[in-house]
mmCIF file of C-alpha atoms and ligand atoms in Angstrom:
data_model
loop_
_atom_site.group_PDB
_atom_site.id
_atom_site.type_symbol
_atom_site.label_atom_id
_atom_site.label_comp_id
_atom_site.label_asym_id
_atom_site.label_seq_id
_atom_site.Cartn_x
_atom_site.Cartn_y
_atom_site.Cartn_z
ATOM 1 C CA MET A 273 64.433 129.206 99.998
ATOM 2 C CA GLU A 274 61.169 127.609 101.043
ATOM 3 C CA GLN A 275 60.783 128.251 104.779
ATOM 4 C CA LYS A 276 60.027 125.165 106.849
ATOM 5 C CA ASN A 277 60.904 124.260 110.387
ATOM 6 C CA LEU A 278 62.947 121.201 109.670
ATOM 7 C CA HIS A 279 64.351 118.582 112.017
ATOM 8 C CA VAL A 280 68.052 118.416 111.174
ATOM 9 C CA ALA A 281 70.584 115.970 112.653
ATOM 10 C CA VAL A 282 74.377 116.386 112.574
ATOM 11 C CA VAL A 283 76.220 113.080 113.023
ATOM 12 C CA GLY A 284 79.845 113.643 114.116
ATOM 13 C CA ALA A 285 78.806 116.923 115.753
ATOM 14 C CA THR A 286 81.943 117.116 117.922
ATOM 15 C CA GLY A 287 84.388 116.604 115.027
ATOM 16 C CA ALA A 288 86.343 119.078 112.885
ATOM 17 C CA VAL A 289 83.724 118.966 110.108
ATOM 18 C CA GLY A 290 80.678 118.607 112.391
ATOM 19 C CA GLN A 291 81.587 121.777 114.310
ATOM 20 C CA GLN A 292 81.791 123.707 111.038
ATOM 21 C CA MET A 293 78.452 122.244 109.928
ATOM 22 C CA ILE A 294 76.751 123.559 113.062
ATOM 23 C CA GLN A 295 78.277 127.010 112.557
ATOM 24 C CA THR A 296 77.356 127.024 108.853
ATOM 25 C CA LEU A 297 73.722 126.046 109.588
ATOM 26 C CA GLU A 298 73.574 128.972 112.033
ATOM 27 C CA LYS A 299 75.284 131.445 109.697
ATOM 28 C CA ARG A 300 72.996 130.528 106.760
ATOM 29 C CA ASN A 301 69.932 130.725 109.009
ATOM 30 C CA PHE A 302 68.903 127.306 107.701
ATOM 31 C CA PRO A 303 65.205 126.758 108.566
ATOM 32 C CA ILE A 304 65.663 124.474 111.578
ATOM 33 C CA GLY A 305 62.905 123.684 114.071
ATOM 34 C CA THR A 306 64.867 120.981 115.926
ATOM 35 C CA LEU A 307 68.607 120.294 115.801
ATOM 36 C CA THR A 308 69.791 116.871 116.999
ATOM 37 C CA LEU A 309 73.535 116.562 117.614
ATOM 38 C CA LEU A 310 75.041 113.070 117.533
ATOM 39 C CA SER A 311 78.472 111.610 118.278
ATOM 40 C CA SER A 312 79.912 108.421 119.755
ATOM 41 C CA GLU A 313 79.379 107.440 123.416
ATOM 42 C CA ARG A 314 82.650 109.291 124.193
ATOM 43 C CA SER A 315 81.182 112.747 123.645
ATOM 44 C CA ALA A 316 77.586 112.036 124.706
ATOM 45 C CA GLY A 317 76.488 114.641 127.248
ATOM 46 C CA LYS A 318 78.783 117.382 125.905
ATOM 47 C CA LYS A 319 77.038 120.718 125.311
ATOM 48 C CA VAL A 320 77.320 122.614 122.019
ATOM 49 C CA MET A 321 76.006 126.161 121.388
ATOM 50 C CA PHE A 322 73.571 126.779 118.524
ATOM 51 C CA LYS A 323 71.839 130.145 118.093
ATOM 52 C CA GLY A 324 72.598 131.098 121.702
ATOM 53 C CA GLN A 325 71.228 127.855 123.154
ATOM 54 C CA GLU A 326 73.037 124.851 124.568
ATOM 55 C CA ILE A 327 72.238 121.542 122.872
ATOM 56 C CA GLU A 328 73.310 118.271 124.487
ATOM 57 C CA VAL A 329 75.158 115.852 122.229
ATOM 58 C CA GLN A 330 73.702 112.312 122.196
ATOM 59 C CA ALA A 331 75.218 108.966 121.241
ATOM 60 C CA ALA A 332 74.084 108.094 117.686
ATOM 61 C CA LYS A 333 71.663 105.143 117.404
ATOM 62 C CA PRO A 334 69.161 104.073 114.708
ATOM 63 C CA GLU A 335 66.307 105.518 116.798
ATOM 64 C CA SER A 336 68.052 108.931 116.861
ATOM 65 C CA PHE A 337 66.659 109.542 113.349
ATOM 66 C CA GLU A 338 62.918 109.276 114.149
ATOM 67 C CA THR A 339 61.259 112.456 112.720
ATOM 68 C CA VAL A 340 64.563 113.750 111.232
ATOM 69 C CA ASP A 341 64.110 115.447 107.811
ATOM 70 C CA ILE A 342 67.773 115.974 106.882
ATOM 71 C CA ALA A 343 70.788 114.220 108.448
ATOM 72 C CA LEU A 344 74.287 115.558 107.785
ATOM 73 C CA PHE A 345 76.810 112.743 108.399
ATOM 74 C CA SER A 346 80.533 113.270 109.074
ATOM 75 C CA ALA A 347 81.543 110.588 111.579
ATOM 76 C CA GLY A 348 83.597 108.298 109.327
ATOM 77 C CA GLY A 349 82.665 105.706 106.720
ATOM 78 C CA ALA A 350 81.806 102.878 109.140
ATOM 79 C CA VAL A 351 79.266 105.042 110.991
ATOM 80 C CA SER A 352 77.688 106.149 107.688
ATOM 81 C CA LYS A 353 77.452 102.574 106.415
ATOM 82 C CA ALA A 354 75.751 101.468 109.635
ATOM 83 C CA LEU A 355 73.464 104.436 110.322
ATOM 84 C CA ALA A 356 72.708 106.229 107.020
ATOM 85 C CA PRO A 357 70.355 103.424 105.820
ATOM 86 C CA GLU A 358 68.661 103.517 109.265
ATOM 87 C CA ALA A 359 68.098 107.262 108.875
ATOM 88 C CA VAL A 360 66.690 106.795 105.353
ATOM 89 C CA LYS A 361 64.416 103.996 106.601
ATOM 90 C CA ARG A 362 62.939 106.517 109.059
ATOM 91 C CA GLY A 363 62.268 109.096 106.317
ATOM 92 C CA ALA A 364 65.375 111.298 106.506
ATOM 93 C CA ILE A 365 67.448 112.483 103.554
ATOM 94 C CA VAL A 366 71.123 111.838 104.306
ATOM 95 C CA VAL A 367 73.944 114.105 103.079
ATOM 96 C CA ASP A 368 77.041 111.996 103.699
ATOM 97 C CA ASN A 369 80.539 113.489 103.981
ATOM 98 C CA THR A 370 82.427 110.191 104.045
ATOM 99 C CA SER A 371 83.607 108.041 101.155
ATOM 100 C CA ALA A 372 81.125 105.247 102.077
ATOM 101 C CA PHE A 373 78.646 105.829 99.216
ATOM 102 C CA ARG A 374 80.400 108.228 96.832
ATOM 103 C CA MET A 375 80.994 105.738 94.017
ATOM 104 C CA ASP A 376 77.664 103.900 94.494
ATOM 105 C CA GLU A 377 75.811 104.299 91.196
ATOM 106 C CA ASN A 378 72.505 104.762 93.045
ATOM 107 C CA VAL A 379 73.913 107.710 95.010
ATOM 108 C CA PRO A 380 74.386 111.156 93.462
ATOM 109 C CA LEU A 381 77.745 112.801 94.230
ATOM 110 C CA VAL A 382 77.031 116.509 94.230
ATOM 111 C CA VAL A 383 78.759 119.876 94.079
ATOM 112 C CA PRO A 384 75.861 122.325 93.555
ATOM 113 C CA GLU A 385 77.832 124.661 91.233
ATOM 114 C CA VAL A 386 78.546 121.678 88.947
ATOM 115 C CA ASN A 387 75.756 119.054 89.062
ATOM 116 C CA GLU A 388 72.859 120.244 91.255
ATOM 117 C CA GLU A 389 70.460 118.486 88.841
ATOM 118 C CA ASP A 390 71.765 115.083 90.025
ATOM 119 C CA LEU A 391 69.920 115.673 93.324
ATOM 120 C CA LYS A 392 66.672 114.908 91.480
ATOM 121 C CA TRP A 393 67.449 111.185 91.225
ATOM 122 C CA HIS A 394 68.523 110.629 94.836
ATOM 123 C CA ASN A 395 67.227 107.570 96.714
ATOM 124 C CA GLY A 396 67.643 108.955 100.223
ATOM 125 C CA ILE A 397 71.425 109.297 100.356
ATOM 126 C CA ILE A 398 73.430 112.072 98.693
ATOM 127 C CA ALA A 399 77.218 111.936 98.860
ATOM 128 C CA ASN A 400 79.386 114.966 99.485
ATOM 129 C CA PRO A 401 82.641 114.543 97.522
ATOM 130 C CA ASN A 402 86.166 114.471 98.893
ATOM 131 C CA CYS A 403 87.367 117.953 99.937
ATOM 132 C CA SER A 404 90.195 118.210 97.402
ATOM 133 C CA THR A 405 87.867 117.081 94.585
ATOM 134 C CA ILE A 406 85.166 119.648 95.389
ATOM 135 C CA GLN A 407 87.362 122.735 95.076
ATOM 136 C CA MET A 408 88.938 121.431 91.851
ATOM 137 C CA VAL A 409 85.675 120.657 90.014
ATOM 138 C CA VAL A 410 84.199 124.058 90.949
ATOM 139 C CA ALA A 411 87.052 125.598 88.920
ATOM 140 C CA LEU A 412 87.116 122.967 86.137
ATOM 141 C CA GLU A 413 83.391 122.980 85.263
ATOM 142 C CA PRO A 414 83.166 126.549 83.855
ATOM 143 C CA ILE A 415 86.348 125.894 81.836
ATOM 144 C CA ARG A 416 84.849 122.643 80.491
ATOM 145 C CA GLN A 417 81.628 124.437 79.529
ATOM 146 C CA ALA A 418 83.494 127.177 77.647
ATOM 147 C CA PHE A 419 86.429 125.315 76.069
ATOM 148 C CA GLY A 420 85.984 121.549 76.629
ATOM 149 C CA LEU A 421 88.328 119.518 78.825
ATOM 150 C CA LYS A 422 90.597 116.574 77.937
ATOM 151 C CA LYS A 423 93.125 116.132 80.706
ATOM 152 C CA VAL A 424 93.758 117.074 84.349
ATOM 153 C CA ILE A 425 96.970 116.538 86.355
ATOM 154 C CA VAL A 426 96.763 117.748 89.948
ATOM 155 C CA SER A 427 99.261 117.938 92.808
ATOM 156 C CA THR A 428 97.743 118.858 96.165
ATOM 157 C CA TYR A 429 99.133 120.612 99.230
ATOM 158 C CA GLN A 430 96.578 119.535 101.836
ATOM 159 C CA ALA A 431 95.968 120.865 105.340
ATOM 160 C CA VAL A 432 96.046 118.620 108.403
ATOM 161 C CA SER A 433 92.446 119.485 109.393
ATOM 162 C CA GLY A 434 91.472 117.206 106.495
ATOM 163 C CA ALA A 435 92.576 114.337 108.751
ATOM 164 C CA GLY A 436 90.340 115.449 111.635
ATOM 165 C CA ALA A 437 90.605 117.150 115.006
ATOM 166 C CA GLN A 438 93.347 114.786 116.313
ATOM 167 C CA ALA A 439 95.647 115.656 113.390
ATOM 168 C CA ILE A 440 95.361 119.379 114.182
ATOM 169 C CA THR A 441 96.371 118.675 117.789
ATOM 170 C CA GLU A 442 99.277 116.503 116.609
ATOM 171 C CA LEU A 443 100.678 119.210 114.302
ATOM 172 C CA LYS A 444 100.479 121.885 117.011
ATOM 173 C CA SER A 445 102.093 119.752 119.707
ATOM 174 C CA GLN A 446 104.846 118.546 117.343
ATOM 175 C CA ALA A 447 105.714 122.081 116.238
ATOM 176 C CA LYS A 448 105.927 123.131 119.899
ATOM 177 C CA ALA A 449 108.068 120.094 120.794
ATOM 178 C CA ILE A 450 110.485 120.705 117.901
ATOM 179 C CA LEU A 451 110.856 124.420 118.718
ATOM 180 C CA GLU A 452 111.512 123.550 122.374
ATOM 181 C CA GLY A 453 113.906 120.712 121.529
ATOM 182 C CA ALA A 454 111.612 118.147 123.191
ATOM 183 C CA SER A 455 110.995 114.611 121.932
ATOM 184 C CA PHE A 456 107.706 113.467 120.363
ATOM 185 C CA THR A 457 106.151 110.351 118.847
ATOM 186 C CA PRO A 458 103.996 110.741 115.710
ATOM 187 C CA GLU A 459 100.742 108.762 116.139
ATOM 188 C CA ILE A 460 98.128 110.138 113.722
ATOM 189 C CA LEU A 461 99.622 111.256 110.383
ATOM 190 C CA PRO A 462 99.798 110.333 107.592
ATOM 191 C CA VAL A 463 97.043 107.762 108.314
ATOM 192 C CA LYS A 464 96.067 106.853 111.875
ATOM 193 C CA SER A 465 95.265 103.215 111.017
ATOM 194 C CA ASP A 466 98.380 102.630 108.852
ATOM 195 C CA ARG A 467 101.549 100.959 110.190
ATOM 196 C CA LYS A 468 103.960 103.918 110.241
ATOM 197 C CA HIS A 469 103.564 107.500 111.385
ATOM 198 C CA TYR A 470 105.791 110.426 110.452
ATOM 199 C CA GLN A 471 106.687 113.897 111.639
ATOM 200 C CA MET A 472 104.256 116.446 110.164
ATOM 201 C CA ALA A 473 105.629 119.725 111.570
ATOM 202 C CA PHE A 474 108.223 121.321 109.219
ATOM 203 C CA ASN A 475 107.700 118.444 106.776
ATOM 204 C CA ALA A 476 105.678 117.343 103.706
ATOM 205 C CA ILE A 477 104.205 113.823 103.528
ATOM 206 C CA PRO A 478 103.327 112.383 100.082
ATOM 207 C CA GLN A 479 100.701 110.028 101.471
ATOM 208 C CA ILE A 480 97.042 110.813 102.165
ATOM 209 C CA ASP A 481 94.940 107.731 102.954
ATOM 210 C CA LYS A 482 96.230 104.213 102.331
ATOM 211 C CA PHE A 483 98.177 102.896 99.324
ATOM 212 C CA GLN A 484 96.342 100.898 96.657
ATOM 213 C CA ASP A 485 97.870 98.051 94.612
ATOM 214 C CA ASN A 486 98.442 100.405 91.635
ATOM 215 C CA GLY A 487 100.792 102.697 93.610
ATOM 216 C CA PHE A 488 98.257 105.509 94.003
ATOM 217 C CA THR A 489 96.896 106.386 97.444
ATOM 218 C CA PHE A 490 93.146 106.130 98.074
ATOM 219 C CA GLU A 491 92.921 109.966 98.294
ATOM 220 C CA GLU A 492 94.397 110.152 94.768
ATOM 221 C CA ILE A 493 91.981 107.491 93.495
ATOM 222 C CA LYS A 494 89.080 109.392 95.104
ATOM 223 C CA MET A 495 90.098 112.576 93.256
ATOM 224 C CA ILE A 496 90.342 110.696 89.953
ATOM 225 C CA ASN A 497 87.078 108.729 90.176
ATOM 226 C CA GLU A 498 84.967 111.410 91.839
ATOM 227 C CA THR A 499 85.974 114.096 89.292
ATOM 228 C CA LYS A 500 84.805 111.846 86.438
ATOM 229 C CA LYS A 501 81.515 111.019 88.203
ATOM 230 C CA ILE A 502 80.610 114.603 89.208
ATOM 231 C CA MET A 503 81.439 115.999 85.756
ATOM 232 C CA HIS A 504 79.764 113.052 83.959
ATOM 233 C CA MET A 505 83.021 112.532 82.013
ATOM 234 C CA PRO A 506 84.208 108.907 82.341
ATOM 235 C CA GLU A 507 86.599 109.594 79.447
ATOM 236 C CA LEU A 508 88.372 112.522 81.163
ATOM 237 C CA GLU A 509 92.079 111.799 81.768
ATOM 238 C CA VAL A 510 92.844 112.557 85.428
ATOM 239 C CA ALA A 511 95.971 111.942 87.527
ATOM 240 C CA ALA A 512 96.615 113.083 91.089
ATOM 241 C CA THR A 513 99.447 113.267 93.627
ATOM 242 C CA CYS A 514 98.213 114.169 97.108
ATOM 243 C CA VAL A 515 100.583 115.648 99.694
ATOM 244 C CA ARG A 516 99.962 116.645 103.314
ATOM 245 C CA ILE A 517 101.688 119.859 104.447
ATOM 246 C CA PRO A 518 101.869 121.543 107.866
ATOM 247 C CA VAL A 519 98.993 123.982 107.270
ATOM 248 C CA ILE A 520 96.019 123.721 109.640
ATOM 249 C CA THR A 521 93.208 124.775 107.302
ATOM 250 C CA GLY A 522 92.978 125.302 103.533
ATOM 251 C CA HIS A 523 93.896 122.886 100.760
ATOM 252 C CA SER A 524 95.970 124.180 97.812
ATOM 253 C CA GLU A 525 96.260 122.550 94.392
ATOM 254 C CA SER A 526 98.570 123.006 91.439
ATOM 255 C CA VAL A 527 96.470 121.895 88.470
ATOM 256 C CA TYR A 528 97.548 121.336 84.846
ATOM 257 C CA ILE A 529 94.700 121.042 82.344
ATOM 258 C CA GLU A 530 94.328 120.534 78.616
ATOM 259 C CA VAL A 531 91.261 122.017 76.918
ATOM 260 C CA GLU A 532 89.619 120.832 73.665
ATOM 261 C CA LYS A 533 89.388 124.174 71.868
ATOM 262 C CA ASP A 534 92.389 125.539 69.909
ATOM 263 C CA ALA A 535 94.105 128.873 70.570
ATOM 264 C CA VAL A 536 92.435 129.691 73.906
ATOM 265 C CA SER A 537 94.252 132.416 75.876
ATOM 266 C CA ALA A 538 94.914 132.625 79.624
ATOM 267 C CA GLU A 539 92.870 135.854 79.603
ATOM 268 C CA GLU A 540 89.839 133.958 78.268
ATOM 269 C CA ILE A 541 90.181 131.359 81.045
ATOM 270 C CA LYS A 542 90.426 134.150 83.638
ATOM 271 C CA HIS A 543 87.324 135.841 82.203
ATOM 272 C CA VAL A 544 85.297 132.617 82.430
ATOM 273 C CA LEU A 545 86.411 131.951 86.019
ATOM 274 C CA LYS A 546 85.668 135.549 87.077
ATOM 275 C CA GLU A 547 82.023 135.089 86.021
ATOM 276 C CA ALA A 548 81.620 131.563 87.445
ATOM 277 C CA PRO A 549 79.564 130.761 90.574
ATOM 278 C CA GLY A 550 81.410 130.127 93.831
ATOM 279 C CA ILE A 551 84.791 131.321 92.507
ATOM 280 C CA VAL A 552 86.952 134.308 93.457
ATOM 281 C CA LEU A 553 89.646 135.106 90.900
ATOM 282 C CA GLN A 554 92.844 136.303 92.610
ATOM 283 C CA ASP A 555 95.340 136.625 89.812
ATOM 284 C CA ASP A 556 97.625 139.625 89.369
ATOM 285 C CA PRO A 557 101.366 138.874 89.265
ATOM 286 C CA SER A 558 102.143 142.620 89.087
ATOM 287 C CA GLU A 559 100.587 142.947 92.556
ATOM 288 C CA GLN A 560 101.835 139.526 93.779
ATOM 289 C CA LEU A 561 98.161 138.597 94.087
ATOM 290 C CA TYR A 562 97.400 134.861 94.312
ATOM 291 C CA PRO A 563 95.351 132.658 96.661
ATOM 292 C CA MET A 564 96.887 131.327 99.887
ATOM 293 C CA PRO A 565 95.327 129.073 102.533
ATOM 294 C CA ALA A 566 95.882 131.607 105.338
ATOM 295 C CA ASP A 567 93.628 134.077 103.462
ATOM 296 C CA CYS A 568 90.875 131.625 102.552
ATOM 297 C CA GLU A 569 90.267 130.200 106.043
ATOM 298 C CA GLY A 570 86.677 130.814 107.134
ATOM 299 C CA LYS A 571 85.520 131.669 103.586
ATOM 300 C CA SER A 572 83.139 129.562 101.536
ATOM 301 C CA GLU A 573 84.404 130.303 98.003
ATOM 302 C CA VAL A 574 87.039 128.611 95.856
ATOM 303 C CA PHE A 575 89.982 130.926 95.098
ATOM 304 C CA VAL A 576 91.857 130.639 91.786
ATOM 305 C CA GLY A 577 95.036 132.308 90.569
ATOM 306 C CA ARG A 578 98.427 131.815 88.845
ATOM 307 C CA ILE A 579 96.598 131.100 85.564
ATOM 308 C CA ARG A 580 99.158 130.589 82.790
ATOM 309 C CA LYS A 581 99.210 129.093 79.325
ATOM 310 C CA ASP A 582 101.702 126.238 79.036
ATOM 311 C CA LEU A 583 104.878 127.227 77.184
ATOM 312 C CA ASP A 584 104.977 124.081 75.019
ATOM 313 C CA ARG A 585 101.379 122.943 74.552
ATOM 314 C CA ASP A 586 98.724 125.155 72.959
ATOM 315 C CA HIS A 587 95.918 123.352 74.812
ATOM 316 C CA GLY A 588 97.699 123.335 78.196
ATOM 317 C CA PHE A 589 97.082 125.674 81.161
ATOM 318 C CA HIS A 590 98.271 125.858 84.772
ATOM 319 C CA LEU A 591 96.111 126.982 87.704
ATOM 320 C CA TRP A 592 96.469 127.326 91.486
ATOM 321 C CA ILE A 593 93.275 126.527 93.396
ATOM 322 C CA VAL A 594 92.780 127.123 97.151
ATOM 323 C CA SER A 595 89.778 126.666 99.440
ATOM 324 C CA ASP A 596 88.865 126.088 103.090
ATOM 325 C CA ASN A 597 88.664 122.275 103.204
ATOM 326 C CA LEU A 598 86.337 122.299 106.204
ATOM 327 C CA LEU A 599 83.871 124.707 104.513
ATOM 328 C CA LYS A 600 83.562 124.321 100.715
ATOM 329 C CA GLY A 601 85.408 121.004 101.092
ATOM 330 C CA ALA A 602 82.920 119.660 103.634
ATOM 331 C CA ALA A 603 80.476 121.630 105.817
ATOM 332 C CA TRP A 604 79.447 124.375 103.378
ATOM 333 C CA ASN A 605 79.059 121.984 100.439
ATOM 334 C CA SER A 606 76.809 119.766 102.621
ATOM 335 C CA VAL A 607 74.649 122.665 103.792
ATOM 336 C CA GLN A 608 74.575 123.988 100.214
ATOM 337 C CA ILE A 609 73.246 120.563 99.105
ATOM 338 C CA ALA A 610 70.567 120.817 101.817
ATOM 339 C CA GLU A 611 69.648 124.314 100.557
ATOM 340 C CA SER A 612 69.466 122.996 96.971
ATOM 341 C CA LEU A 613 67.167 120.151 98.132
ATOM 342 C CA LEU A 614 64.801 122.754 99.617
ATOM 343 C CA LYS A 615 65.036 125.006 96.560
ATOM 344 C CA LEU A 616 64.188 122.086 94.236
ATOM 345 C CA GLY A 617 61.262 120.997 96.443
ATOM 346 C CA LEU A 618 62.913 117.657 97.210
ATOM 347 C CA VAL A 619 62.368 117.697 101.004
ATOM 348 C CA LYS A 620 59.042 116.034 101.720
HETATM 349 N N1 NAP B 906 88.221 117.112 107.701
HETATM 350 C C1 NAP B 906 87.903 117.285 106.414
HETATM 351 O O1 NAP B 906 88.397 118.194 105.717
HETATM 352 C C2 NAP B 906 86.902 116.394 105.768
HETATM 353 C C3 NAP B 906 86.399 116.763 104.555
HETATM 354 C C4 NAP B 906 85.454 115.962 103.943
HETATM 355 C C5 NAP B 906 85.044 114.805 104.573
HETATM 356 N N2 NAP B 906 85.553 114.434 105.773
HETATM 357 C C6 NAP B 906 85.065 113.197 106.373
HETATM 358 O O2 NAP B 906 84.209 113.488 107.451
HETATM 359 C C7 NAP B 906 84.358 112.512 108.465
HETATM 360 C C8 NAP B 906 84.690 113.177 109.804
HETATM 361 O O3 NAP B 906 85.855 113.948 109.654
HETATM 362 P P1 NAP B 906 86.403 114.930 110.779
HETATM 363 O O4 NAP B 906 87.598 115.552 110.166
HETATM 364 O O5 NAP B 906 85.338 115.817 111.323
HETATM 365 O O6 NAP B 906 86.835 113.868 111.933
HETATM 366 P P2 NAP B 906 87.013 114.075 113.500
HETATM 367 O O7 NAP B 906 87.396 115.477 113.815
HETATM 368 O O8 NAP B 906 87.892 112.977 113.934
HETATM 369 O O9 NAP B 906 85.529 113.829 114.099
HETATM 370 C C9 NAP B 906 84.876 112.599 114.048
HETATM 371 C C10 NAP B 906 83.459 112.731 114.560
HETATM 372 O O10 NAP B 906 82.788 111.463 114.420
HETATM 373 C C11 NAP B 906 82.260 111.046 115.673
HETATM 374 N N3 NAP B 906 82.277 109.594 115.805
HETATM 375 C C12 NAP B 906 83.359 108.769 115.812
HETATM 376 N N4 NAP B 906 82.968 107.487 115.972
HETATM 377 C C13 NAP B 906 81.620 107.509 116.065
HETATM 378 C C14 NAP B 906 80.620 106.496 116.251
HETATM 379 N N5 NAP B 906 80.947 105.218 116.347
HETATM 380 N N6 NAP B 906 79.323 106.872 116.283
HETATM 381 C C15 NAP B 906 78.975 108.172 116.173
HETATM 382 N N7 NAP B 906 79.866 109.180 116.017
HETATM 383 C C16 NAP B 906 81.172 108.845 115.955
HETATM 384 C C17 NAP B 906 83.176 111.698 116.690
HETATM 385 O O11 NAP B 906 82.523 111.736 117.942
HETATM 386 P P3 NAP B 906 83.343 111.667 119.340
HETATM 387 O O12 NAP B 906 83.607 113.092 119.736
HETATM 388 O O13 NAP B 906 82.368 111.014 120.245
HETATM 389 O O14 NAP B 906 84.582 110.868 119.117
HETATM 390 C C18 NAP B 906 83.357 113.075 116.044
HETATM 391 O O15 NAP B 906 82.209 113.860 116.276
HETATM 392 C C19 NAP B 906 85.424 111.541 107.961
HETATM 393 O O16 NAP B 906 84.793 110.442 107.358
HETATM 394 C C20 NAP B 906 86.176 112.343 106.933
HETATM 395 O O17 NAP B 906 86.720 111.527 105.946
HETATM 396 C C21 NAP B 906 86.465 115.215 106.408
#
């Protein structure tokens, strides 16, 4: 990586994703000269440690981006819509974790293992895909390259950290209340701004984000549309059902795919995934080896197992895909995009 002392800003620095971004920047020894940490007024003045030094969090304003080279945004769509253009106006490249710009045709939507080349046509903003989409396309792309891909049907088992720091607190306090026989009132999940809230502890909720007119939730629509955009396959058939489960970190996915090529074996799929970037193959039924969220927490790779050929359809396969939603699903993919920008000479 080209070594520069960059001015990096993290917007949403006190949030579930922002905290992981700061730790990932430190772990990767990203070439930072100045780190600016931004939040809302609520957290302004808080101190956050970076490389053994305390940095004071500031309230995000347009002027916060003067002299910033790269700004990593994860403070919600409204903040990105308001402040990302201000950052770009001041010369920063924005890597945005929210859904604000993902389907904008002037904004590349990037998972470096899949479509790093799309960074070359950015216009200041680069979108980081939805967490559940990222881990799925990392596993689908090498299969597509080797055998072609026609159809994807995914059911997710998503962790509460995907809904932010407040959802983690809600799950923990609910579990405690239920075990102690105390009463509780759900306030955050499934969607803080929706009308009804449900028990998350010891439960499964088949709603992530709000319902659309077609009966799908917005999370499901994001998975469908973003997969097609990242893989440059508008014709790919994709369907999704997204479910929240009482796991704190690590999204799991049961994925059914149909490939183009005839007579492919499960062993061939495993071989391709074993060699693919960013993937750890964990697949040995004789040893009860398969990926689980508790094992993937804190790791940056995508873990794949339970690979089987469908019993009825020659072109059909089943996979189980697990990854840390706060790392590959958010913070690590964003920092990886920033590293790719440096590698490709795209930072001024
Ligand atoms: N969690 C995931 O797995 C995941 C994955 C991919 C993308 N994302 C996206 O990333 C974003 C943040 O998610 P999160 O899980 O980190 O949420 P979170 O834990 O609720 O954190 C939100 C962050 O945004 C800041 N913020 C809120 N309003 C703000 C404002 N008006 N101006 C500036 N900063 C503001 C908060 O600061 P205060 O401390 O001041 O409130 C906090 O730092 C969301 O858009 C989410 O969709 C999340």
